[in-house]
PDB file of C-alpha atoms in Angstrom:
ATOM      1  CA  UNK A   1      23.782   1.392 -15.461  1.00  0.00           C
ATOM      2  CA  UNK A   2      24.778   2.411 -12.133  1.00  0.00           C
ATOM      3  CA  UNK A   3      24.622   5.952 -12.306  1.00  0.00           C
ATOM      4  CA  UNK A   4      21.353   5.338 -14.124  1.00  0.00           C
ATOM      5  CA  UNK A   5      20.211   3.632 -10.969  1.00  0.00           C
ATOM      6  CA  UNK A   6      21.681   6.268  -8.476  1.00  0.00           C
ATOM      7  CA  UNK A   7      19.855   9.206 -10.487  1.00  0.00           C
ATOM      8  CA  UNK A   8      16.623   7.441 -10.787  1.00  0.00           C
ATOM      9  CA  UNK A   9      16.967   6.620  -6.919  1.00  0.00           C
ATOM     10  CA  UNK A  10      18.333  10.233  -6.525  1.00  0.00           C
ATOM     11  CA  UNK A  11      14.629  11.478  -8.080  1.00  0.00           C
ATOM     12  CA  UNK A  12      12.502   8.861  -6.196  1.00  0.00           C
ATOM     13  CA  UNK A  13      13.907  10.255  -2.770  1.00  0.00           C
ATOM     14  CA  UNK A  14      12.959  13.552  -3.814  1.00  0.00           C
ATOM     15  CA  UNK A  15       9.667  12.200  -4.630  1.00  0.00           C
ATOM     16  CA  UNK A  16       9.419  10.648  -1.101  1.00  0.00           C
ATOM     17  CA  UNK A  17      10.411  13.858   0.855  1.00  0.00           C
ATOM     18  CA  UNK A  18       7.486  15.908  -0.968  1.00  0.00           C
ATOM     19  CA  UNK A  19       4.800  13.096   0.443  1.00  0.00           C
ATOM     20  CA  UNK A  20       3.245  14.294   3.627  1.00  0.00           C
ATOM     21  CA  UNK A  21      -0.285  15.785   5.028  1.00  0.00           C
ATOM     22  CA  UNK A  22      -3.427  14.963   2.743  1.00  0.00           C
ATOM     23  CA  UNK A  23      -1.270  12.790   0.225  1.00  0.00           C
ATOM     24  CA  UNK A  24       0.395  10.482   2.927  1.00  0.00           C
ATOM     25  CA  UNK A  25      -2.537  10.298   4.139  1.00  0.00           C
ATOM     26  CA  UNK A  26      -4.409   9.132   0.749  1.00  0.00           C
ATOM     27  CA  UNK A  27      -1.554   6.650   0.403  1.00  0.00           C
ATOM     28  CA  UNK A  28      -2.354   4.917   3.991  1.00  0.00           C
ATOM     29  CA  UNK A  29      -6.406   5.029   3.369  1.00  0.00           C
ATOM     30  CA  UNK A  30      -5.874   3.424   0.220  1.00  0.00           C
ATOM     31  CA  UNK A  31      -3.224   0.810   1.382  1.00  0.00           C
ATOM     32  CA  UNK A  32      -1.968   0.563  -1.914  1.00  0.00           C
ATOM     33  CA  UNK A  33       1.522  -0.826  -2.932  1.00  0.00           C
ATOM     34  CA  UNK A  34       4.161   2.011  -3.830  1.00  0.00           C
ATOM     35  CA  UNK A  35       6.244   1.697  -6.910  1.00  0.00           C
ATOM     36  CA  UNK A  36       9.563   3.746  -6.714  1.00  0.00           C
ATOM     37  CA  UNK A  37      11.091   3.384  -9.936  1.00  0.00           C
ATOM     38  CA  UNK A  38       9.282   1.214 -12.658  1.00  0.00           C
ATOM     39  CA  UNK A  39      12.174   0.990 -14.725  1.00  0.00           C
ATOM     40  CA  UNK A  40      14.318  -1.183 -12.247  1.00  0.00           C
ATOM     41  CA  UNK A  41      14.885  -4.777 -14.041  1.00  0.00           C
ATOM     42  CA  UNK A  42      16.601  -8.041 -12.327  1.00  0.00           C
ATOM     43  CA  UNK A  43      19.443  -6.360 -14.362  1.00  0.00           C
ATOM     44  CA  UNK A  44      20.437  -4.495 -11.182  1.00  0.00           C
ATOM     45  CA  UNK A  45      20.641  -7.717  -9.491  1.00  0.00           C
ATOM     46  CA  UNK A  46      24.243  -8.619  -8.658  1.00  0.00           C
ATOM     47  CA  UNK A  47      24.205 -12.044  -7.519  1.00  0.00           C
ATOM     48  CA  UNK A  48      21.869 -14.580  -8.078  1.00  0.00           C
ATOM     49  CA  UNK A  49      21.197 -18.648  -8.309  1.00  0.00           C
ATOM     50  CA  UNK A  50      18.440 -20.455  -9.799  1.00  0.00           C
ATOM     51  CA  UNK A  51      15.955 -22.705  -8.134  1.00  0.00           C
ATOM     52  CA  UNK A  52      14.848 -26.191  -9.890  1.00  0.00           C
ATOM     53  CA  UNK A  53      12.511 -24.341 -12.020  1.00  0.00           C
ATOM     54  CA  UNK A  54      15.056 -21.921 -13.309  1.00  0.00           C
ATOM     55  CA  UNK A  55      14.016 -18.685 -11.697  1.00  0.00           C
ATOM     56  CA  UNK A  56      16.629 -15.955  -9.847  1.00  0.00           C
ATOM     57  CA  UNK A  57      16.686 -16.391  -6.556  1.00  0.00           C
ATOM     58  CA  UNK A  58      18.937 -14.280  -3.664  1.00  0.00           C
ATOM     59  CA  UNK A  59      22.522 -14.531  -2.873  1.00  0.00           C
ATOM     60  CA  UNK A  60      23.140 -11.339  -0.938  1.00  0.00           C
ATOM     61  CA  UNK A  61      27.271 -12.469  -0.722  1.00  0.00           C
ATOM     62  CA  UNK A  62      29.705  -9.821   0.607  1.00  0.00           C
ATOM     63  CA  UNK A  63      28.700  -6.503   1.417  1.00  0.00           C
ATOM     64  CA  UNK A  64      28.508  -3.665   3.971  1.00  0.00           C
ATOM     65  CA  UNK A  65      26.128  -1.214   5.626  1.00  0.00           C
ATOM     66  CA  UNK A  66      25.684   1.094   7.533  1.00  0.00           C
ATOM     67  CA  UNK A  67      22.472   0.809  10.374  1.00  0.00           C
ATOM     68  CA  UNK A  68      20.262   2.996  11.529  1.00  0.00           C
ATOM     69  CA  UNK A  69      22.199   3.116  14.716  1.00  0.00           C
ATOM     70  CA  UNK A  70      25.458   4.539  12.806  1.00  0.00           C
ATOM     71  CA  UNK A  71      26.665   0.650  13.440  1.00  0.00           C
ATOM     72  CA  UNK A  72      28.389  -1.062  10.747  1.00  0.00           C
ATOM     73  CA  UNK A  73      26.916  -4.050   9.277  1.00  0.00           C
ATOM     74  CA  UNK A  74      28.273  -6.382   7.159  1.00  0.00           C
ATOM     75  CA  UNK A  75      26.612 -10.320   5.570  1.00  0.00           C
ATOM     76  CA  UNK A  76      27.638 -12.042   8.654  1.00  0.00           C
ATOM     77  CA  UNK A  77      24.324 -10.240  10.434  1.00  0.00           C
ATOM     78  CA  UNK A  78      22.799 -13.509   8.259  1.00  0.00           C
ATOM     79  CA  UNK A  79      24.833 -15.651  10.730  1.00  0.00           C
ATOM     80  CA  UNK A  80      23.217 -14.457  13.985  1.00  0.00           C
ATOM     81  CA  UNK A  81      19.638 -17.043  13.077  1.00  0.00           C
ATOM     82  CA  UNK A  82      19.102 -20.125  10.790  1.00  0.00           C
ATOM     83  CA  UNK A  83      16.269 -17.803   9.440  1.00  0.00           C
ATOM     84  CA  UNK A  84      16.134 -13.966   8.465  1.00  0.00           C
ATOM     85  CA  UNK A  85      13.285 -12.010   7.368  1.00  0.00           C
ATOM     86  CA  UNK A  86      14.857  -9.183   5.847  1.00  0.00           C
ATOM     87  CA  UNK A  87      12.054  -6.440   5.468  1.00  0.00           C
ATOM     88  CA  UNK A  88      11.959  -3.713   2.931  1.00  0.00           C
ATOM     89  CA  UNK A  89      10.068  -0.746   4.241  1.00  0.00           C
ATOM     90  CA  UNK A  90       9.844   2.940   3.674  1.00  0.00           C
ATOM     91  CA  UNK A  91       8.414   5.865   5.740  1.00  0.00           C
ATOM     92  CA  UNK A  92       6.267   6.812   3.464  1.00  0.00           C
ATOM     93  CA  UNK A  93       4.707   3.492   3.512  1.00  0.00           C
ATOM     94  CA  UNK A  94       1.002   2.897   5.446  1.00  0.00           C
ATOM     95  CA  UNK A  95       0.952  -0.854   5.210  1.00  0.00           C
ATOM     96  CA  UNK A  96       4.578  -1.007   6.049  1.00  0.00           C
ATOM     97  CA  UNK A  97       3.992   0.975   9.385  1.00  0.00           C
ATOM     98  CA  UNK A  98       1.301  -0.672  10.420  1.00  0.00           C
ATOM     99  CA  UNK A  99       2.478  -4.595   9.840  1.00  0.00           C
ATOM    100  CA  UNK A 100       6.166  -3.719  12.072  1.00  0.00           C
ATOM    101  CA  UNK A 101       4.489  -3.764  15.585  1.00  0.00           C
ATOM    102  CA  UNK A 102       3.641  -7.178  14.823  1.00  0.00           C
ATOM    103  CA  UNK A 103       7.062  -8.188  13.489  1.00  0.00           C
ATOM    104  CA  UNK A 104       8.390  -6.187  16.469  1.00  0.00           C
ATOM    105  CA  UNK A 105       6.641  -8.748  18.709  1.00  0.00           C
ATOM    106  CA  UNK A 106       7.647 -11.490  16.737  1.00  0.00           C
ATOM    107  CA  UNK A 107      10.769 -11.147  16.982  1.00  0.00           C
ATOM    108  CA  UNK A 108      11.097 -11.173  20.336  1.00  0.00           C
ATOM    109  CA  UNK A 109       9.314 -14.355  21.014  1.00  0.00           C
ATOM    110  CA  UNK A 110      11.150 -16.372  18.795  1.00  0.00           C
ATOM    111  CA  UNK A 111      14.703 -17.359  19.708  1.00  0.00           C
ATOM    112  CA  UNK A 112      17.476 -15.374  18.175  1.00  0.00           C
ATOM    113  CA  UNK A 113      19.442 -18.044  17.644  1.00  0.00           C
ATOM    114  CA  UNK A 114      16.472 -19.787  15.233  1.00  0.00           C
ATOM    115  CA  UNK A 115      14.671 -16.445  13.551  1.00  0.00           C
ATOM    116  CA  UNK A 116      15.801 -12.733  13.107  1.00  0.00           C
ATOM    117  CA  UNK A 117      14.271 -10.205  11.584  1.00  0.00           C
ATOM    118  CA  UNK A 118      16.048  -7.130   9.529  1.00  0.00           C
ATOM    119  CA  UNK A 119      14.363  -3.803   8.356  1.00  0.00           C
ATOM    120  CA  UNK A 120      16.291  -2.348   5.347  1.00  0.00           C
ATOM    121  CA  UNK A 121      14.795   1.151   5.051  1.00  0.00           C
ATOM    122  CA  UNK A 122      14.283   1.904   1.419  1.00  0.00           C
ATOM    123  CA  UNK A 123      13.974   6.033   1.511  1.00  0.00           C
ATOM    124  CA  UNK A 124      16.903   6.662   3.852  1.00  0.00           C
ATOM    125  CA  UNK A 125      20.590   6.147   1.352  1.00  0.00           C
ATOM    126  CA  UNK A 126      23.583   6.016   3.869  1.00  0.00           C
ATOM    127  CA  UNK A 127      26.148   7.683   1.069  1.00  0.00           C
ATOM    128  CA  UNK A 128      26.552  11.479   0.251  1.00  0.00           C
ATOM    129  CA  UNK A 129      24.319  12.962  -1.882  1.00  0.00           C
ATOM    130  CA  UNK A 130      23.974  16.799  -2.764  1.00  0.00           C
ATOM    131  CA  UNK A 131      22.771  19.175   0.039  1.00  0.00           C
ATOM    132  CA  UNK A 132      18.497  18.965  -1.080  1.00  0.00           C
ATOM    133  CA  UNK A 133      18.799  15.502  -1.384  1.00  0.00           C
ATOM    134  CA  UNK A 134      20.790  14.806   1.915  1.00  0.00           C
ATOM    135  CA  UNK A 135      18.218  17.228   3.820  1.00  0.00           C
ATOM    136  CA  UNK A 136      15.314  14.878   2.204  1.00  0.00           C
ATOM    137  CA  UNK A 137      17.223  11.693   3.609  1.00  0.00           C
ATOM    138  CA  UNK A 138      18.160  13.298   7.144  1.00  0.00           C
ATOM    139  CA  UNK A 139      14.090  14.221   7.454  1.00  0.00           C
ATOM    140  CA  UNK A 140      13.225  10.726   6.573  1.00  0.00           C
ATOM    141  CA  UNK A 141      15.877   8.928   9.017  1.00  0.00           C
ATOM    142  CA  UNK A 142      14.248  10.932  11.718  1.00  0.00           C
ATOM    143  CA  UNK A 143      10.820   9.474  11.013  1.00  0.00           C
ATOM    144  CA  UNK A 144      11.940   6.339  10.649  1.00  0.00           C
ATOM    145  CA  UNK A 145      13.187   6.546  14.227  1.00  0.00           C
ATOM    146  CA  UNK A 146       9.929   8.329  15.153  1.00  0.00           C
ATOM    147  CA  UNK A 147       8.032   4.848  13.856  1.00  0.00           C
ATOM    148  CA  UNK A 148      10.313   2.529  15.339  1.00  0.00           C
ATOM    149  CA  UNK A 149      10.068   3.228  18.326  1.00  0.00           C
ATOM    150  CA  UNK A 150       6.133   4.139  18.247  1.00  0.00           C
ATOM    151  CA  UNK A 151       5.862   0.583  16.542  1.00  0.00           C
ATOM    152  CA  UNK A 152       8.514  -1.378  19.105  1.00  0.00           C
ATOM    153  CA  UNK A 153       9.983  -2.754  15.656  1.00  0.00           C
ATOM    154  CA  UNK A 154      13.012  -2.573  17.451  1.00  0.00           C
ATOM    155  CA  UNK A 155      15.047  -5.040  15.442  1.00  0.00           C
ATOM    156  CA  UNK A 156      18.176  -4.052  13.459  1.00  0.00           C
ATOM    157  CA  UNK A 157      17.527  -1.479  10.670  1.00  0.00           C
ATOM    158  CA  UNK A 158      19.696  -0.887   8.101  1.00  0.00           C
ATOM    159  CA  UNK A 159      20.307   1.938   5.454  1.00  0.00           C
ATOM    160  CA  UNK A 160      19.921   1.581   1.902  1.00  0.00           C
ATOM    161  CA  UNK A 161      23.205   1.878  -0.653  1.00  0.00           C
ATOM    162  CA  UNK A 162      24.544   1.122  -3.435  1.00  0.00           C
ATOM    163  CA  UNK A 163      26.361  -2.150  -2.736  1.00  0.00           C
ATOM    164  CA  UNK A 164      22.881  -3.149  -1.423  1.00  0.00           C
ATOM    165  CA  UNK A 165      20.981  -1.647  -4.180  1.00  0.00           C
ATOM    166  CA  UNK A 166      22.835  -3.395  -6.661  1.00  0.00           C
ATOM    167  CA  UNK A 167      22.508  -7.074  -5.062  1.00  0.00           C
ATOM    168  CA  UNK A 168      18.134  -6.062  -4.472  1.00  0.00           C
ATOM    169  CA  UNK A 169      17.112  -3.130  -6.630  1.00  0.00           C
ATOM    170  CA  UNK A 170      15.229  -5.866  -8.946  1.00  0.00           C
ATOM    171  CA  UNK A 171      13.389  -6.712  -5.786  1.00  0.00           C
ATOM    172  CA  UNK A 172      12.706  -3.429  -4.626  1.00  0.00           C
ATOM    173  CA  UNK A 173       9.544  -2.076  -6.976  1.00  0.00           C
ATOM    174  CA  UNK A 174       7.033  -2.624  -4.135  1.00  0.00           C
ATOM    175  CA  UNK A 175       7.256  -1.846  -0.578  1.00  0.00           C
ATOM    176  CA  UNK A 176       6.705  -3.380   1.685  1.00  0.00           C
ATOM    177  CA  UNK A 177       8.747  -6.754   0.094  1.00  0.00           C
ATOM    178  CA  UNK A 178      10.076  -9.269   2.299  1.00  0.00           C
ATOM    179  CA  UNK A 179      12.494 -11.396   1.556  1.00  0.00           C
ATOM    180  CA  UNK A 180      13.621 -15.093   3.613  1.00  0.00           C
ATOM    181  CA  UNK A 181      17.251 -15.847   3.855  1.00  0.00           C
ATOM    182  CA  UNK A 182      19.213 -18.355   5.456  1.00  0.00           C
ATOM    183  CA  UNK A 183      22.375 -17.934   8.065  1.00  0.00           C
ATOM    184  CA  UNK A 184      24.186 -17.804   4.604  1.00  0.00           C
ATOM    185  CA  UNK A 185      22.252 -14.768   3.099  1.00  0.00           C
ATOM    186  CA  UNK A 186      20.655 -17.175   0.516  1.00  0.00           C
ATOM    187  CA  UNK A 187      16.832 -16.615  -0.469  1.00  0.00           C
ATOM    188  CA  UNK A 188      14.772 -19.219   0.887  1.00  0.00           C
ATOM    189  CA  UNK A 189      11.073 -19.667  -0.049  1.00  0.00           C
ATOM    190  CA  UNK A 190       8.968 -17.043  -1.846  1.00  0.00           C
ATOM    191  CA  UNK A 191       9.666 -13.224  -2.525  1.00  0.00           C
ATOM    192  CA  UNK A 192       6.736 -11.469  -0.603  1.00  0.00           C
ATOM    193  CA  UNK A 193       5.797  -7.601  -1.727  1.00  0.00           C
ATOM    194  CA  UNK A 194       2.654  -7.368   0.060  1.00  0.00           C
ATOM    195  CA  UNK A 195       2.088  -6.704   4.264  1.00  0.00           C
ATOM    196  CA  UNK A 196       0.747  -9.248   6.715  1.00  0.00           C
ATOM    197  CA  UNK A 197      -0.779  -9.333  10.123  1.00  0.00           C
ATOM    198  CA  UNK A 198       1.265 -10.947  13.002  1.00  0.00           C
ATOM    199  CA  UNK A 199      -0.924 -13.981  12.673  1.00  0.00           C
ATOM    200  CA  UNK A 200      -0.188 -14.307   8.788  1.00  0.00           C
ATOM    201  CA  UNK A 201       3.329 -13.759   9.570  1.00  0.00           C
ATOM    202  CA  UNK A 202       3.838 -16.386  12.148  1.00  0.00           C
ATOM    203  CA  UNK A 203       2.220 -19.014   9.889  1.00  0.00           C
ATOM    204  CA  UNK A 204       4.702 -18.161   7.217  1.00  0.00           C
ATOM    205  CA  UNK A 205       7.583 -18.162   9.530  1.00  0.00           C
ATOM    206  CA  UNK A 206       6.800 -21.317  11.136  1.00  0.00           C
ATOM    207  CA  UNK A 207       6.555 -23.191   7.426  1.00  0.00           C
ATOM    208  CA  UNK A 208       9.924 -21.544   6.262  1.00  0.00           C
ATOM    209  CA  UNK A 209      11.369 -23.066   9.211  1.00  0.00           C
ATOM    210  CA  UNK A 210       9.830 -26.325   9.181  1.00  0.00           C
ATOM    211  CA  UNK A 211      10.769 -26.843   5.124  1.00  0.00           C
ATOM    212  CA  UNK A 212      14.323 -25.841   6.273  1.00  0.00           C
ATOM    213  CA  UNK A 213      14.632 -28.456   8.737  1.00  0.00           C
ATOM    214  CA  UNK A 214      13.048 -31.581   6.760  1.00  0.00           C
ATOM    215  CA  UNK A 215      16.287 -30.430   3.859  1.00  0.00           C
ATOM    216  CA  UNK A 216      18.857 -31.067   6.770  1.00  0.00           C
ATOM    217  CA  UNK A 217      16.941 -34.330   7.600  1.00  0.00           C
TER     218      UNK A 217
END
């Protein structure tokens, strides 16, 4: 199953390298949702509770990464804030790009201490691949500086691999998806795979917060 997923993710990156001029374009016009790999099930979920109604929900448990930054990350980046928004995004992405100056301002007026947010960028892997692919992934780590710092979404970005593949792959079929968790790394509230304005955001920030702190009541 794994090497399933890491050749399927293997082929989407190629994919993703060969999108540029007229079709990126087409993509951000159209603001449609991007699928990556519509075979990707919950099976390639590794950890997961259950709400009161039964469904899978988040436990992103022990792990580490790699960031953009070449800085090693590791679950207790939950720790930093009672609330993350960890957001999945891609370079590739129009709605993505154009939602992270907002977040960017975000989250620098809220307080660190009460609400983070995390990119995870979805077309840059972190582990060794063969020389075509690695070129693809180098190319798309520069433009995902490039819109970083053209969107001030300068928050902490990590890079996609497997260990975090394996605990959100399931999740992953739309970009961009973000995803609530608390200092903990447990989902809380709704899975969203759509973007949002700043506005939108705030509201749904603010209510994750405020249904957090009536459970410690």
């Amino acid at each position: 199953m794994k090497k399933k997923i890491l050749c399927s993710l293997c082929m989407v990156l190629i994919a993703m390298g060969g999108c540029g001029g007229s079709a990126a374009q087409q993509e951000e016009k159209e603001l449609s949702k991007s699928v990556p790999n519509e075979e990707i099930t919950e099976e390639s979920v590794e950890e997961t509770n259950t709400d009161d109604a039964g469904r899978a929900t988040i436990q992103m448990g022990e792990f580490e990464a790699e960031t953009l930054s070449k800085e090693a990350a590791t679950q207790e980046i939950f720790e930093k804030s009672q609330l993350t928004m960890l957001n999945i995004w891609a370079t590739f992405c129009g709605p993505c790009i154009q939602e992270m100056e907002g977040l960017g301002e975000l989250n620098r007026e809220y307080d660190s201490q009460k609400f983070q947010i995390v990119g995870l960028i979805s077309d840059v892997y972190s582990q060794e691949q063969s020389e075509e692919i690695q070129k693809v992934i180098e190319e798309n780590m520069e433009t995902a500086r490039v819109i970083i710092d053209a969107t001030k979404a300068d928050y902490t970005h990590l890079l996609l691999n497997q260990p975090l593949w394996e605990k959100l792959g399931g999740y992953m079929q739309y970009v961009p998806t973000t995803i609530f968790l608390d200092s903990e790394g447990r989902q809380v509230g709704e899975i969203y795979s759509s973007a949002h304005s700043k506005e939108e955001w705030k509201e749904i920030i603010d209510g994750v917060l405020s249904e957090m702190e009536a459970e410690e009541e």
